[in-house]
């Protein structure tokens, strides 16, 4: 298997360490949960940065949520509240984890 220009070799005994993975949009994931969620947040996707989408993405994670991107994108998402007011306690959840 090639990974960032490196060859990674797995022995037959290590094959149980490989797990099938795929990407799912936040919209498609509504109503589902996953053990780990990796949520990319970049300013290039400005129109998609909103508090309710960030909340939905984070709450799909059962055990671990990983945010990848810039702090600026997270701030933009948290401040985008053009939609209907929701009482999600998102700020408290984010502060309690860090």
Short mmCIF file of C-alpha atoms in Angstrom, two decimals:
data_model
loop_
_atom_site.label_atom_id
_atom_site.label_comp_id
_atom_site.label_asym_id
_atom_site.label_seq_id
_atom_site.Cartn_x
_atom_site.Cartn_y
_atom_site.Cartn_z
CA UNK A 1 0.00 0.00 0.00
CA UNK A 2 1.31 3.49 -0.83
CA UNK A 3 0.91 6.28 1.70
CA UNK A 4 2.46 9.69 1.04
CA UNK A 5 5.15 8.23 -1.21
CA UNK A 6 5.98 5.49 1.30
CA UNK A 7 5.34 1.80 0.94
CA UNK A 8 3.58 0.30 3.95
CA UNK A 9 3.67 -3.48 4.22
CA UNK A 10 1.26 -5.49 6.33
CA UNK A 11 1.90 -9.07 7.35
CA UNK A 12 -0.97 -11.49 7.08
CA UNK A 13 -1.23 -11.52 10.90
CA UNK A 14 -1.80 -7.73 10.89
CA UNK A 15 -4.69 -7.68 8.44
CA UNK A 16 -7.21 -7.40 11.29
CA UNK A 17 -5.74 -3.93 11.96
CA UNK A 18 -7.08 -2.63 8.62
CA UNK A 19 -10.63 -1.29 8.62
CA UNK A 20 -12.75 -0.17 5.71
CA UNK A 21 -13.54 3.55 5.92
CA UNK A 22 -15.49 6.03 3.83
CA UNK A 23 -16.58 9.65 3.83
CA UNK A 24 -20.15 10.68 4.58
CA UNK A 25 -21.56 14.20 4.39
CA UNK A 26 -23.11 15.76 7.47
CA UNK A 27 -26.46 15.80 5.69
CA UNK A 28 -26.29 12.05 4.99
CA UNK A 29 -25.14 11.29 8.53
CA UNK A 30 -28.12 12.87 10.28
CA UNK A 31 -29.73 10.27 12.51
CA UNK A 32 -26.59 8.09 12.54
CA UNK A 33 -23.66 7.75 14.93
CA UNK A 34 -20.08 6.68 14.32
CA UNK A 35 -17.28 5.74 16.75
CA UNK A 36 -14.99 8.48 15.36
CA UNK A 37 -15.84 11.55 13.29
CA UNK A 38 -13.20 13.61 11.47
CA UNK A 39 -14.68 16.98 10.60
CA UNK A 40 -12.72 19.19 8.18
CA UNK A 41 -13.42 22.92 8.57
CA UNK A 42 -11.80 25.33 6.14
CA UNK A 43 -12.60 28.90 5.16
CA UNK A 44 -12.73 27.82 1.49
CA UNK A 45 -16.10 26.25 2.33
CA UNK A 46 -17.42 29.51 3.77
CA UNK A 47 -21.03 28.94 2.67
CA UNK A 48 -21.16 25.61 4.51
CA UNK A 49 -19.74 26.97 7.76
CA UNK A 50 -22.63 27.24 10.18
CA UNK A 51 -23.24 26.49 13.82
CA UNK A 52 -25.98 23.94 13.16
CA UNK A 53 -23.83 21.92 10.70
CA UNK A 54 -20.88 21.97 13.11
CA UNK A 55 -23.16 20.78 15.92
CA UNK A 56 -24.63 18.01 13.77
CA UNK A 57 -21.18 16.86 12.67
CA UNK A 58 -19.81 16.79 16.23
CA UNK A 59 -22.79 14.98 17.69
CA UNK A 60 -22.46 12.10 15.19
CA UNK A 61 -19.36 10.95 17.13
CA UNK A 62 -19.90 8.32 19.82
CA UNK A 63 -16.35 8.35 21.26
CA UNK A 64 -14.14 10.84 19.44
CA UNK A 65 -14.57 13.93 17.24
CA UNK A 66 -11.54 15.40 15.49
CA UNK A 67 -11.71 18.89 14.00
CA UNK A 68 -9.24 19.54 11.17
CA UNK A 69 -8.79 22.99 9.70
CA UNK A 70 -8.32 26.53 10.87
CA UNK A 71 -9.44 28.26 14.06
CA UNK A 72 -10.83 31.01 11.86
CA UNK A 73 -13.17 28.52 10.15
CA UNK A 74 -14.40 27.25 13.53
CA UNK A 75 -15.06 30.81 14.72
CA UNK A 76 -16.96 31.58 11.50
CA UNK A 77 -19.06 28.44 11.94
CA UNK A 78 -19.85 29.25 15.57
CA UNK A 79 -20.88 32.79 14.66
CA UNK A 80 -23.11 31.83 11.73
CA UNK A 81 -26.51 31.75 13.39
CA UNK A 82 -28.67 33.00 10.52
CA UNK A 83 -30.89 29.98 10.90
CA UNK A 84 -33.58 29.42 13.47
CA UNK A 85 -32.41 29.72 17.09
CA UNK A 86 -31.42 26.35 18.58
CA UNK A 87 -30.58 25.49 22.19
CA UNK A 88 -27.83 22.89 21.81
CA UNK A 89 -25.30 23.86 24.51
CA UNK A 90 -22.61 23.62 21.79
CA UNK A 91 -20.33 26.15 23.50
CA UNK A 92 -20.48 24.26 26.81
CA UNK A 93 -19.76 20.94 25.05
CA UNK A 94 -16.71 22.38 23.29
CA UNK A 95 -15.39 24.00 26.47
CA UNK A 96 -15.88 20.87 28.57
CA UNK A 97 -13.81 18.69 26.25
CA UNK A 98 -10.68 20.89 26.20
#
